[in-house]
PDB file of C-alpha atoms in Angstrom:
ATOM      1  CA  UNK A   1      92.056 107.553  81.200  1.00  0.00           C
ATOM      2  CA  UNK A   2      90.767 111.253  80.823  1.00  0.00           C
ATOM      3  CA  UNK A   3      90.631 111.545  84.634  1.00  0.00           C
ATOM      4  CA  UNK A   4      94.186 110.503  85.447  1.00  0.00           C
ATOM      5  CA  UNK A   5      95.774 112.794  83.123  1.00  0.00           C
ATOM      6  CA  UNK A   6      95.207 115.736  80.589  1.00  0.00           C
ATOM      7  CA  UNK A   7      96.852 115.899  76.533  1.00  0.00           C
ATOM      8  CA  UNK A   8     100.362 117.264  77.430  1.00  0.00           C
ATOM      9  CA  UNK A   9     100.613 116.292  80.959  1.00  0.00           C
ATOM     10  CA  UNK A  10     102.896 113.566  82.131  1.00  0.00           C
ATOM     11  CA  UNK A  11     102.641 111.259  84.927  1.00  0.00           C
ATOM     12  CA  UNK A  12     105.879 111.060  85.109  1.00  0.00           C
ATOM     13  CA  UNK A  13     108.663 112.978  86.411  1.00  0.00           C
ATOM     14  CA  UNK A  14     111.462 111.588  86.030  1.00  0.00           C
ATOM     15  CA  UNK A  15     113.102 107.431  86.092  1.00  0.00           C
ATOM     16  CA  UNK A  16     116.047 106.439  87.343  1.00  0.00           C
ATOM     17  CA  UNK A  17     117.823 103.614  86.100  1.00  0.00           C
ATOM     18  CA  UNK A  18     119.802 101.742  89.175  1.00  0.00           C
ATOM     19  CA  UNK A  19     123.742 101.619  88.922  1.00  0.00           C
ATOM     20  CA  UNK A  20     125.024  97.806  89.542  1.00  0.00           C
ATOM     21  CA  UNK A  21     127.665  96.293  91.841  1.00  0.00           C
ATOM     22  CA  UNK A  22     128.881  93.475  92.803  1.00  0.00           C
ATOM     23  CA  UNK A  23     129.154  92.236  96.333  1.00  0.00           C
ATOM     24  CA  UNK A  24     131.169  89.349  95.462  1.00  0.00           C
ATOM     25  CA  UNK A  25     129.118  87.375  93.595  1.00  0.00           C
ATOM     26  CA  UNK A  26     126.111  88.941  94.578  1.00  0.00           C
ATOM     27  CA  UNK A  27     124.039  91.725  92.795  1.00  0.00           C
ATOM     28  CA  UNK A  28     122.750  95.169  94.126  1.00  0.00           C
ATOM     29  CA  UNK A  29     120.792  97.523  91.784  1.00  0.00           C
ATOM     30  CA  UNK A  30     120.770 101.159  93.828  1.00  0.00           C
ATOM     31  CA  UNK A  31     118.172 103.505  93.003  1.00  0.00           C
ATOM     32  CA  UNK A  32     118.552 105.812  95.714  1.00  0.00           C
ATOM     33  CA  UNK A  33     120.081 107.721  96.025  1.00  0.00           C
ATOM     34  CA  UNK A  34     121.131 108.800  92.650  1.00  0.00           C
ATOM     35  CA  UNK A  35     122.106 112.203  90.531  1.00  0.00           C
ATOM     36  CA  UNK A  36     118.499 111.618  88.933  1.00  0.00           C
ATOM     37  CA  UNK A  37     116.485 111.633  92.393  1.00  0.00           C
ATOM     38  CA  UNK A  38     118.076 111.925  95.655  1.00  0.00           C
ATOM     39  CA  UNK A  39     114.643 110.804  97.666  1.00  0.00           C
ATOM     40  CA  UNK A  40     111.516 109.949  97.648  1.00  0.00           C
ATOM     41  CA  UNK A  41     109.493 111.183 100.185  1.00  0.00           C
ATOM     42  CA  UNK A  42     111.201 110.087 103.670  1.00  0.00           C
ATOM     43  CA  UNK A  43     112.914 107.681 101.642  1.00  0.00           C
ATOM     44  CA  UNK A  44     116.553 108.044 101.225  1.00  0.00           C
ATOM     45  CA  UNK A  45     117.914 105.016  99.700  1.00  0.00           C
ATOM     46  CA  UNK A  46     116.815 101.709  98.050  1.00  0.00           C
ATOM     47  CA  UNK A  47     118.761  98.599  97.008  1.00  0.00           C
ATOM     48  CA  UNK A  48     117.559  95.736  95.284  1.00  0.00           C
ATOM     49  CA  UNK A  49     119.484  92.540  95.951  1.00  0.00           C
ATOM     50  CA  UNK A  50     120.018  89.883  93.443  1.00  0.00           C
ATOM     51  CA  UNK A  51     118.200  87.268  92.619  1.00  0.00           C
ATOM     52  CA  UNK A  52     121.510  85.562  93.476  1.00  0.00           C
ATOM     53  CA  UNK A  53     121.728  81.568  93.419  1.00  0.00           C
ATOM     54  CA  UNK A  54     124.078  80.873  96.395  1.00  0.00           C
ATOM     55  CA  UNK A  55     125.649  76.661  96.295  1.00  0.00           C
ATOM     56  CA  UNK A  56     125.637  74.527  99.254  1.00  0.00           C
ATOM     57  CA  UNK A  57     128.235  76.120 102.011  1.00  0.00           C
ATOM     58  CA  UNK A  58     128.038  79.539 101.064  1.00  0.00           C
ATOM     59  CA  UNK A  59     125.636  82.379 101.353  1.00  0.00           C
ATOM     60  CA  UNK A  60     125.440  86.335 101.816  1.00  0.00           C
ATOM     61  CA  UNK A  61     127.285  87.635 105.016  1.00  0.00           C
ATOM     62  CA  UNK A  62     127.292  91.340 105.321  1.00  0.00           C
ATOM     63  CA  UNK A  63     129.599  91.919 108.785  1.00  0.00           C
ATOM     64  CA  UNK A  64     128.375  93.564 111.451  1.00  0.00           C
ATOM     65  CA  UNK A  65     128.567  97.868 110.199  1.00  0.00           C
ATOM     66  CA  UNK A  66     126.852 101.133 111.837  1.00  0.00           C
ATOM     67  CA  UNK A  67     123.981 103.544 111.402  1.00  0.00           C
ATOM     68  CA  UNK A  68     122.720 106.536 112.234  1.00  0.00           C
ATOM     69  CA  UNK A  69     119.534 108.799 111.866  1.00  0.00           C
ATOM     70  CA  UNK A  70     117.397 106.426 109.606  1.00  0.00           C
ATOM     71  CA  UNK A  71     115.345 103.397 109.721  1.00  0.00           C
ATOM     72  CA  UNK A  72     116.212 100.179 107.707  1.00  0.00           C
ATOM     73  CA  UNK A  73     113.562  98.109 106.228  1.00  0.00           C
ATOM     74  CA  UNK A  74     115.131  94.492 104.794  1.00  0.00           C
ATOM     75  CA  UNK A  75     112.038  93.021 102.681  1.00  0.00           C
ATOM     76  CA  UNK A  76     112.716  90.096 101.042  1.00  0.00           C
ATOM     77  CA  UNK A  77     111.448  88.403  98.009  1.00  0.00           C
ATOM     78  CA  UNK A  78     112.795  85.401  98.463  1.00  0.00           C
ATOM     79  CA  UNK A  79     115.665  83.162 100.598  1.00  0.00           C
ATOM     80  CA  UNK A  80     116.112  84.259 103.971  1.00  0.00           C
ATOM     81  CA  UNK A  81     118.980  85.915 106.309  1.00  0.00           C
ATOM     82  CA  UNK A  82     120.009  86.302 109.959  1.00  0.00           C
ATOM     83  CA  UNK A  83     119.621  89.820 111.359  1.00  0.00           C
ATOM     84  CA  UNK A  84     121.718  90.473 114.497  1.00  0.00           C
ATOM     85  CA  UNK A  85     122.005  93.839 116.012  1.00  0.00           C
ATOM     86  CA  UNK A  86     124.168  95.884 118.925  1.00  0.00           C
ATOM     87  CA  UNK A  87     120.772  95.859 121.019  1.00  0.00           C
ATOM     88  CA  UNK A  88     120.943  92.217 121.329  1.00  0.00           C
ATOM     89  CA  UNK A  89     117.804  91.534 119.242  1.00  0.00           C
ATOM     90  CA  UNK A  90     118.541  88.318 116.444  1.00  0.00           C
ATOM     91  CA  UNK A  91     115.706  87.719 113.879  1.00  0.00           C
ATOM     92  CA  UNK A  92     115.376  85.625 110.676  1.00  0.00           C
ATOM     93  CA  UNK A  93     114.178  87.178 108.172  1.00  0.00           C
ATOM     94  CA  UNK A  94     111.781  85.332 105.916  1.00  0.00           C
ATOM     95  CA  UNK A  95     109.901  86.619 102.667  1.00  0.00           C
ATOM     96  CA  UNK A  96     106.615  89.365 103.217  1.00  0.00           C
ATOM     97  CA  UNK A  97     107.519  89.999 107.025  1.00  0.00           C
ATOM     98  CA  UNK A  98     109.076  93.473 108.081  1.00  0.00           C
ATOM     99  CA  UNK A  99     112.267  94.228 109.961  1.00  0.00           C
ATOM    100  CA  UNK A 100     112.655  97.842 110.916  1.00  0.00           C
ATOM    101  CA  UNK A 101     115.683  99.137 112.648  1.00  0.00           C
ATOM    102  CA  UNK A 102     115.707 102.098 114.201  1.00  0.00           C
ATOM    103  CA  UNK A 103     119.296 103.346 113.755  1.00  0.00           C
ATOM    104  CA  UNK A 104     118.573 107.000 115.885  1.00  0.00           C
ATOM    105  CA  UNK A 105     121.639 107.914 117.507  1.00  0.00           C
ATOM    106  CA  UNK A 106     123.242 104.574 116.642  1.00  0.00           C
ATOM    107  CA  UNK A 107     123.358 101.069 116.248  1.00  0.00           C
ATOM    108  CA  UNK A 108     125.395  98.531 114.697  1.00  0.00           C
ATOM    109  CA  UNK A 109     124.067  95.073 113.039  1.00  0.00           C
ATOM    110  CA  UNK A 110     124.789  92.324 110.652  1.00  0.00           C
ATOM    111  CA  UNK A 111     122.756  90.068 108.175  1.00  0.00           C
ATOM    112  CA  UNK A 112     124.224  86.879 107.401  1.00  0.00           C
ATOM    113  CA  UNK A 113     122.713  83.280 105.857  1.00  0.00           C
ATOM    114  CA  UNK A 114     121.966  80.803 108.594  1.00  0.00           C
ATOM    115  CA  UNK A 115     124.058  77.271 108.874  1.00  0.00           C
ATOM    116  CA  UNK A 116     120.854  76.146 108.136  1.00  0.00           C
ATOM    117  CA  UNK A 117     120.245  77.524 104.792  1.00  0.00           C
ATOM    118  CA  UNK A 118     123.793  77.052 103.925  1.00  0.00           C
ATOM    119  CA  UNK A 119     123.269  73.419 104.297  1.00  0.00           C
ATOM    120  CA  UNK A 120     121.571  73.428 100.672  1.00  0.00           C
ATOM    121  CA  UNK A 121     121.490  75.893  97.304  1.00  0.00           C
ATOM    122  CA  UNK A 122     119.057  78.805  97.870  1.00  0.00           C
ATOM    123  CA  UNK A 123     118.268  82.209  95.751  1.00  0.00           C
ATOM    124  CA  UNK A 124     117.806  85.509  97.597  1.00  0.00           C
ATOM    125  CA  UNK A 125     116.116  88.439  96.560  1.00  0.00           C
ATOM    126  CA  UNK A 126     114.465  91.166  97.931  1.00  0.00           C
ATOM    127  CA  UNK A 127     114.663  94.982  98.502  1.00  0.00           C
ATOM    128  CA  UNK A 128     116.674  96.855 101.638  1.00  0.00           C
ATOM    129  CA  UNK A 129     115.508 100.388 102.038  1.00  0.00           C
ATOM    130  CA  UNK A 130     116.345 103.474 104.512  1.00  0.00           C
ATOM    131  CA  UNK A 131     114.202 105.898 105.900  1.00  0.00           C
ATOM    132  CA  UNK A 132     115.065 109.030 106.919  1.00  0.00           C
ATOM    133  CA  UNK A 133     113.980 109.849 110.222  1.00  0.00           C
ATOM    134  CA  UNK A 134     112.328 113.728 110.897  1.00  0.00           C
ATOM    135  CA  UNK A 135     115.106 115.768 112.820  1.00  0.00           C
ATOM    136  CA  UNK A 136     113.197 115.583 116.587  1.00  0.00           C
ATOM    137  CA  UNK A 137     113.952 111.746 115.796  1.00  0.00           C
ATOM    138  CA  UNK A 138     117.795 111.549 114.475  1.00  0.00           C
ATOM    139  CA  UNK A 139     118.964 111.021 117.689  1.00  0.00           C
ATOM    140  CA  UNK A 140     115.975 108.779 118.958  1.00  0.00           C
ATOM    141  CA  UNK A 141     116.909 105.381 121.040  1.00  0.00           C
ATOM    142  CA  UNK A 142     118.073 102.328 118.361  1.00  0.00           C
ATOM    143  CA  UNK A 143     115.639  99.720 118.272  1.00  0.00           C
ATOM    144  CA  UNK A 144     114.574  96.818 116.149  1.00  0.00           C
ATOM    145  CA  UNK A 145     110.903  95.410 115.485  1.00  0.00           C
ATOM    146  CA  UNK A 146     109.689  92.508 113.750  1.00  0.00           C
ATOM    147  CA  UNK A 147     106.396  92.533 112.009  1.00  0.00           C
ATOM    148  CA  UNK A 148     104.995  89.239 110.867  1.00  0.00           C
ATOM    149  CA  UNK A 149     102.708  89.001 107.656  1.00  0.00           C
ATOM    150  CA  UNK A 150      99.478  89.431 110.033  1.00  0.00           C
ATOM    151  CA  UNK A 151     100.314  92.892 110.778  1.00  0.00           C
ATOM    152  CA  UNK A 152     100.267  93.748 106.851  1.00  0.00           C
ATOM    153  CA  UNK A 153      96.893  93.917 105.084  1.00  0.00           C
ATOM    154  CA  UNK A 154      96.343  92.623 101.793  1.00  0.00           C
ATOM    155  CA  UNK A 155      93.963  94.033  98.926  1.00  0.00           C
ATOM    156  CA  UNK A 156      93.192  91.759  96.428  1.00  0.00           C
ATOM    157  CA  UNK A 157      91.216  91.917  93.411  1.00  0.00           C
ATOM    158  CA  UNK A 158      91.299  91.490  89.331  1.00  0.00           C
ATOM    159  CA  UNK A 159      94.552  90.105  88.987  1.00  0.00           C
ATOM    160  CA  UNK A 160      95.655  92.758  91.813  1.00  0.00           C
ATOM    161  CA  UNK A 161      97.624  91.818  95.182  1.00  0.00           C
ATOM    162  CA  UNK A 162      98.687  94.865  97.249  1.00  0.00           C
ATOM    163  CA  UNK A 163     100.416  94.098 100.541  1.00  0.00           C
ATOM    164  CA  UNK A 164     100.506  97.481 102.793  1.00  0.00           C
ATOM    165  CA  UNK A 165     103.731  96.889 104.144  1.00  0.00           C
ATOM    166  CA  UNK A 166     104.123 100.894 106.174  1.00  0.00           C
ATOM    167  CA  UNK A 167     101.678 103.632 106.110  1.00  0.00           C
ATOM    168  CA  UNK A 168      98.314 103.533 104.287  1.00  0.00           C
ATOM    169  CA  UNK A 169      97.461 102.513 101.111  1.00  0.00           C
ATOM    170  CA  UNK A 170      93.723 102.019  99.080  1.00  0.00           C
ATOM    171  CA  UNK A 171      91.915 102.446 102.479  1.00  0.00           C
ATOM    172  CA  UNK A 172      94.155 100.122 104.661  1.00  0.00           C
ATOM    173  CA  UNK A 173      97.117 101.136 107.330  1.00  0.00           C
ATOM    174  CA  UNK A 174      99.702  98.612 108.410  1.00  0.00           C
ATOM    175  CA  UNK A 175     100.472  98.517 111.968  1.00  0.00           C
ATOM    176  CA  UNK A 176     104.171  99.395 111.415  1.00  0.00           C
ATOM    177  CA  UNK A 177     105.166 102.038 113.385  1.00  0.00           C
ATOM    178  CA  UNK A 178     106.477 104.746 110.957  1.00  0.00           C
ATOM    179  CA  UNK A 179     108.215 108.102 112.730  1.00  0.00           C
ATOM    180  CA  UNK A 180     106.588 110.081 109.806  1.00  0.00           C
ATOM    181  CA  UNK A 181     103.971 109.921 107.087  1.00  0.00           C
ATOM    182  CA  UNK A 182     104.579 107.640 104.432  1.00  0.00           C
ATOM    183  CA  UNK A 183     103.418 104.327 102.530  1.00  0.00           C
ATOM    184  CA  UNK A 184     105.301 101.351 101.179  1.00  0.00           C
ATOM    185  CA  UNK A 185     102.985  98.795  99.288  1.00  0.00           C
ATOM    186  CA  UNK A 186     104.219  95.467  97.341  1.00  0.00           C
ATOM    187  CA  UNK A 187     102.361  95.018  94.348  1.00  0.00           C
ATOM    188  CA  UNK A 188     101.783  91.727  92.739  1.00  0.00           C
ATOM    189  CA  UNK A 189     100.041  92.005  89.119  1.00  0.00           C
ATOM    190  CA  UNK A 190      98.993  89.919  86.437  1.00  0.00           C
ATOM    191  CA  UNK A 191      99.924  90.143  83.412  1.00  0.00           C
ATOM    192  CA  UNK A 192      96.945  92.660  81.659  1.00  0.00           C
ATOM    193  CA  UNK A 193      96.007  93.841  85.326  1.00  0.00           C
ATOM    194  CA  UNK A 194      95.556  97.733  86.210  1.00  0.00           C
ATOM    195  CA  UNK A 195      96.067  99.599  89.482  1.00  0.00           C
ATOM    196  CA  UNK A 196      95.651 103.004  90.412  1.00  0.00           C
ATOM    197  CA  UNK A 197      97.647 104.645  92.623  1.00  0.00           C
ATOM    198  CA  UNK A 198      95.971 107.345  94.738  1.00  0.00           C
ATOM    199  CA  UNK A 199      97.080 111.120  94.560  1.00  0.00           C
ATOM    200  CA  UNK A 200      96.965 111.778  98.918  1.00  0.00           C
ATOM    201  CA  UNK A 201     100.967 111.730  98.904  1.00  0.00           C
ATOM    202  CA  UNK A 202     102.951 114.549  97.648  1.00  0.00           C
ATOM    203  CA  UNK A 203     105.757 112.127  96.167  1.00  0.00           C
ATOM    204  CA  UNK A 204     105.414 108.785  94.952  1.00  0.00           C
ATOM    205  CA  UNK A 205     107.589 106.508  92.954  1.00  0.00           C
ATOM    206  CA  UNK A 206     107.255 102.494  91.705  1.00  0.00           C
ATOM    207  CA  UNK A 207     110.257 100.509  91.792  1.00  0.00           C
ATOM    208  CA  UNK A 208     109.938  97.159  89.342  1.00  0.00           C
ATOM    209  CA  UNK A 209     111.377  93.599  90.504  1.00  0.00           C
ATOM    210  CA  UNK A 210     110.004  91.231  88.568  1.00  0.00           C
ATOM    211  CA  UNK A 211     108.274  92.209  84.971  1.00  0.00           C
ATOM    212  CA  UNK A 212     107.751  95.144  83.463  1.00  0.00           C
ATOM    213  CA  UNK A 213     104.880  97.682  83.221  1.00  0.00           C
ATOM    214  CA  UNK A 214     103.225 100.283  81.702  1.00  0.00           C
ATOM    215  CA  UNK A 215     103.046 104.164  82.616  1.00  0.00           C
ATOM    216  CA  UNK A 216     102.079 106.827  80.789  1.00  0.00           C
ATOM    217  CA  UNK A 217     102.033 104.927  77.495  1.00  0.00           C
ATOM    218  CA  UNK A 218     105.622 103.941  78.596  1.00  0.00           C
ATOM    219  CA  UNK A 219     107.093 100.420  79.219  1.00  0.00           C
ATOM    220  CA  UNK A 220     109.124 100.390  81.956  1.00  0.00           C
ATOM    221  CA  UNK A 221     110.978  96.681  82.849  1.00  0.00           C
ATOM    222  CA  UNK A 222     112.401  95.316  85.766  1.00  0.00           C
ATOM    223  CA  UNK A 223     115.319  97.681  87.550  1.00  0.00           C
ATOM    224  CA  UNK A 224     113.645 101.048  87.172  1.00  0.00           C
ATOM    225  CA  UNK A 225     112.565 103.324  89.467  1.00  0.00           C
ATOM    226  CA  UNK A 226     109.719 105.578  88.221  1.00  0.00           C
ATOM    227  CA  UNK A 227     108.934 108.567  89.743  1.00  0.00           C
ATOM    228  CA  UNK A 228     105.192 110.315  89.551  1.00  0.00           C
ATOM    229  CA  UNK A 229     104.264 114.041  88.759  1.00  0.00           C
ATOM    230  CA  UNK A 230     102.335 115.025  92.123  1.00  0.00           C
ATOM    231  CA  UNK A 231      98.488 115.770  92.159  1.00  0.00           C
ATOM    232  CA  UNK A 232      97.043 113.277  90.443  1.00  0.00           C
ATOM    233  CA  UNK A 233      96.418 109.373  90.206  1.00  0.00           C
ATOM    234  CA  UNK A 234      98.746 107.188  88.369  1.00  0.00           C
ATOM    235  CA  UNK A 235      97.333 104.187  86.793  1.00  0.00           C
ATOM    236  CA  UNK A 236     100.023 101.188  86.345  1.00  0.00           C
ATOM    237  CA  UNK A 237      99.241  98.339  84.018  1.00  0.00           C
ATOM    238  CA  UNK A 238     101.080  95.305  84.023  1.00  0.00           C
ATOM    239  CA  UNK A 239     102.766  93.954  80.961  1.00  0.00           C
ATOM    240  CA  UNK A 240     103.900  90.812  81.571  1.00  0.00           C
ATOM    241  CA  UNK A 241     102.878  89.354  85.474  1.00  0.00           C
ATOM    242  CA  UNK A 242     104.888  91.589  87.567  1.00  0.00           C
ATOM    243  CA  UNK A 243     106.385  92.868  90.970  1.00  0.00           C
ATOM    244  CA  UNK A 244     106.852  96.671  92.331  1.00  0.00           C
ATOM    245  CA  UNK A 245     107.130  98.110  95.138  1.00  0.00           C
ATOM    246  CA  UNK A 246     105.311 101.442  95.671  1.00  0.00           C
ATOM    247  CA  UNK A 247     106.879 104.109  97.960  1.00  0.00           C
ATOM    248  CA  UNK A 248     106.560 107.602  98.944  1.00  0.00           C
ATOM    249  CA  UNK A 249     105.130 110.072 101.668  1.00  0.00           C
ATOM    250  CA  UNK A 250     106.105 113.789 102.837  1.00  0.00           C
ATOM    251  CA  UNK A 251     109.434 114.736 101.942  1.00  0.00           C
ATOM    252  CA  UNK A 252     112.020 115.402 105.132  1.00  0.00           C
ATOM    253  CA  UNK A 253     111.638 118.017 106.534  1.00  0.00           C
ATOM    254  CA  UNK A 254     115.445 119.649 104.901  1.00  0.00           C
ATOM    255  CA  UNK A 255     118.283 117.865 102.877  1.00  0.00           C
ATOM    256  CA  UNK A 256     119.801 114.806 103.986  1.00  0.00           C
ATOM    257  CA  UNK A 257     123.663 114.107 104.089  1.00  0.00           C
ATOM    258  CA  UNK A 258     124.397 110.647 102.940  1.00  0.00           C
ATOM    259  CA  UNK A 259     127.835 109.564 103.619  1.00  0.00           C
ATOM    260  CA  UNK A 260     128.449 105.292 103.913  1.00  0.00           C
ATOM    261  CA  UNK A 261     125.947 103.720 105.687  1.00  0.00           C
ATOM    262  CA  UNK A 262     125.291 107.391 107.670  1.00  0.00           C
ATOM    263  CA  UNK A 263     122.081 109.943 107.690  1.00  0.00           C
ATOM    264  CA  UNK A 264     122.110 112.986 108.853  1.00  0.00           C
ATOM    265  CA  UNK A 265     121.043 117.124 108.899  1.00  0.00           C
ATOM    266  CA  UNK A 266     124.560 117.719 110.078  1.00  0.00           C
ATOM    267  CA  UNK A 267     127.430 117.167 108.690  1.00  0.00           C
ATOM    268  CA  UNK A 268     129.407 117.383 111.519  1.00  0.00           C
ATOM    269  CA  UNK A 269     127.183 114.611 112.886  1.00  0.00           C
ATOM    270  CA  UNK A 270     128.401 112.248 110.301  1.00  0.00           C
ATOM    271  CA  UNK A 271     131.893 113.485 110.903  1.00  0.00           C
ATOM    272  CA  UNK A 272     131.399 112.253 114.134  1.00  0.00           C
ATOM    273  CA  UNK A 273     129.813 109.045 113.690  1.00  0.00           C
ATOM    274  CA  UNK A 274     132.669 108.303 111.124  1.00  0.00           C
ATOM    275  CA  UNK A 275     135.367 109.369 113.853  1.00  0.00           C
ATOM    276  CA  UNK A 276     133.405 107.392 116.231  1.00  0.00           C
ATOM    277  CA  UNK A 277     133.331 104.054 114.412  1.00  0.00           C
ATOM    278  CA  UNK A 278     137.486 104.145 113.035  1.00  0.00           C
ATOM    279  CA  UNK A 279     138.131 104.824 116.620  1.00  0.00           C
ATOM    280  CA  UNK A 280     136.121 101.796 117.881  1.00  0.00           C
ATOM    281  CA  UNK A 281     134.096 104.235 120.061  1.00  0.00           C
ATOM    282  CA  UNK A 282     130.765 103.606 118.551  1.00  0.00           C
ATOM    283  CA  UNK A 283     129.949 101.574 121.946  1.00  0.00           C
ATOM    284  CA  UNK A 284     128.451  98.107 120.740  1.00  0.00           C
ATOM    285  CA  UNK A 285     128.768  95.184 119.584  1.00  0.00           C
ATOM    286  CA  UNK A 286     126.650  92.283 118.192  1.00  0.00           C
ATOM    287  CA  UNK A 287     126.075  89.250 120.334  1.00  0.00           C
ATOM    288  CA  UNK A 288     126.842  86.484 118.380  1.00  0.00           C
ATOM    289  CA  UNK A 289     128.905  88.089 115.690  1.00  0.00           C
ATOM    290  CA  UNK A 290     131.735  89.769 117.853  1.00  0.00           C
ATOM    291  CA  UNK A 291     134.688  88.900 115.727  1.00  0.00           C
ATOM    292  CA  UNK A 292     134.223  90.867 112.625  1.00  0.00           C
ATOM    293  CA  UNK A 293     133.178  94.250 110.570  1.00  0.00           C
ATOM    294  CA  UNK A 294     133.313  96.265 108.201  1.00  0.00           C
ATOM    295  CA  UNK A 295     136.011  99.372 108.363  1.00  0.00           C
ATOM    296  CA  UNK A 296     135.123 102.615 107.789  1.00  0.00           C
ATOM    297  CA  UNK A 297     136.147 103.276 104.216  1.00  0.00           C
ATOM    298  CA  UNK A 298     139.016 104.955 102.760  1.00  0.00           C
ATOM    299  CA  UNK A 299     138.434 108.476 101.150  1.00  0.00           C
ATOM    300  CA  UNK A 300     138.441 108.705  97.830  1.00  0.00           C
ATOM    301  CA  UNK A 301     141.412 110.402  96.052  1.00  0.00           C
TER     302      UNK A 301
END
């Protein structure tokens, strides 16, 4: 323990505690961004959906919306959902694969349950994160990839699973394609297990699922982001058997404006998106899901 931290140092620099909505029946814990922590790293924003237990006939449908100037990343947990997009790509998504969308100078897309899986009860879970993208890349071409499990590697070891889903992580690199340097890892843990997580990124942060763990001589349980004092390992042992996902990288390169489901260094770029999308100028559509979306909201009094 003496070589991860020294008497009066913390590991820790601050947690943030996820506000809760509901999507109509269905639950989203955001961590980012949030008056604790705005970002982590490139990362600018970080949901975690349900569990939710969906009956027979229904399931999640979130209408086809815009982006611009980030990358999504929909990793699920369990259940599965329909991706559809403006560039005419359609994926399922299943749990441990990865689905990054490159929003750049714009896309639109939808995620919906399949008829299929609405033919019986199902749960859904999992995290949906965005990335910001460095400033040569805001206005980048929109594109989607799918990355099945084989391009993640796995370290395993005493009661330790770590799946490198972006970037590198304990001596392994994912092959998906990242516009900056980061690393996103999902951790598995049993219950009594350790991990250490290295020092090489200047911010870091664990988000917990499923269990709870143990920082610092601090229990922290499922819905918390934690975020780590830079420079030195963090070691993270599991209370009960648990699930986190471990994120970070260089921070952006300047602020980030967040505004609706929009990224940007300029606000006058996001004034333009917004005028773009209430006009119905934004210039796609998604195959397969033409007949609805989502309005640009109403400001706030």
């Amino acid at each position: 323990m003496s070589t991860l931290s020294q008497p009066g140092d913390s590991q820790i620099e601050t947690v943030v505690v996820p506000r809760t909505s509901d999507l109509g029946g269905f639950e989203v814990r955001r961590a980012l961004p949030s008056a604790q922590r705005r970002t982590v790293g490139p990362f600018v924003f970080l949901d975690h959906m349900g569990p939710a237990e969906f009956a027979a006939g229904s399931g999640i449908d979130v209408r086809p919306h815009p982006h611009i100037g980030l990358s999504t990343v929909t990793y699920l947990y369990e259940g599965s959902m329909v991706h559809r997009d403006g560039a005419g790509n359609t994926q399922t998504i299943l749990p441990g694969e990865v689905n990054w969308m490159t929003a750049g100078r714009g896309i639109v897309h939808s995620e919906r349950s399949s008829p299929e899986s609405r033919q019986a009860a199902q749960r859904l879970a999992g995290l949906q994160i965005w990335v910001g993208l460095p400033k040569a890349h805001e206005e980048t071409d929109p594109g989607f990839t799918h990355y099945g499990l084989d391009a993640q590697p796995v370290v395993e070891g005493e009661g330790v699973r770590a799946q490198v889903v972006a970037g590198s992580l304990f001596g392994k690199t994912s092959a998906v394609k990242t516009h900056s340097p980061l690393f996103y890892g999902d951790m598995q843990l049993r219950a009594g297990a350790v991990t250490v997580l290295p020092a090489e990124h200047e911010e870091r942060a664990a988000y917990v699922a499923i269990g709870s763990v143990e920082v610092d001589g601090q229990v922290f349980e499922s819905g918390r982001l934690v975020v780590f004092a830079p420079g030195r390992p963090v070691q993270i042992r599991a209370c009960t058997d648990a699930r986190f996902a471990v994120l970070g990288g260089e921070p952006l390169e300047g602020p980030r404006f967040i505004w609706w489901n929009f990224v940007s260094s300029s606000k006058d770029r996001i004034e333009q998106a917004k005028e773009e999308w209430q006009r119905n100028r934004f210039g796609q559509t998604v195959p397969g899901d033409e007949t609805e979306f989502i309005p640009l909201p109403e400001p706030r009094a």
